[in-house]
Phi, psi and omega in degrees: 000134180275175179290343178263011181256151174224147172274130172233167189223158170234124179214150178241138178218167175263123178294166179297336182274358178097355180280153175269151179220127172253128185225141168259129183209170179234126177289144178311324183289342183263357182270141175301135178311313185296329171297311182298319177305316186276357184236014173231159186267000180053045180284355180079351179282129178258131177291137175248088184269143171300157178302135181088353171260145190218131174285120182229161172271115182280116183291320184281328177262359171059047181196171183282132177225170174256129171254138184255101175296331183292329178254012181293139175227169195054183185272139174278116183273145182246135186226162170234137183206166176297147177299352177294341184285342176297335181247339178219105182235143172220120180302323186291355173265359187272307192245000000 
């Protein structure tokens, strides 16, 4: 994997309201630091998430969302792509 590549995921989980959500996302640990810096407000507030919840970058909605690993079902698929997907993503180009 080159420095211009990023690992991203496709997963489905059950939301707290009972509906299902399928999301293409990048885990914070897989994002370039420059991307995180330019897409956060630096409020200094640390999110206190319950166990199994993780803040991720939603590729389709271009924003921070929460992925629920506890209610995830089926296999979470892993992909590698160019960092260009962080700003321009199309699910139709993945599978």
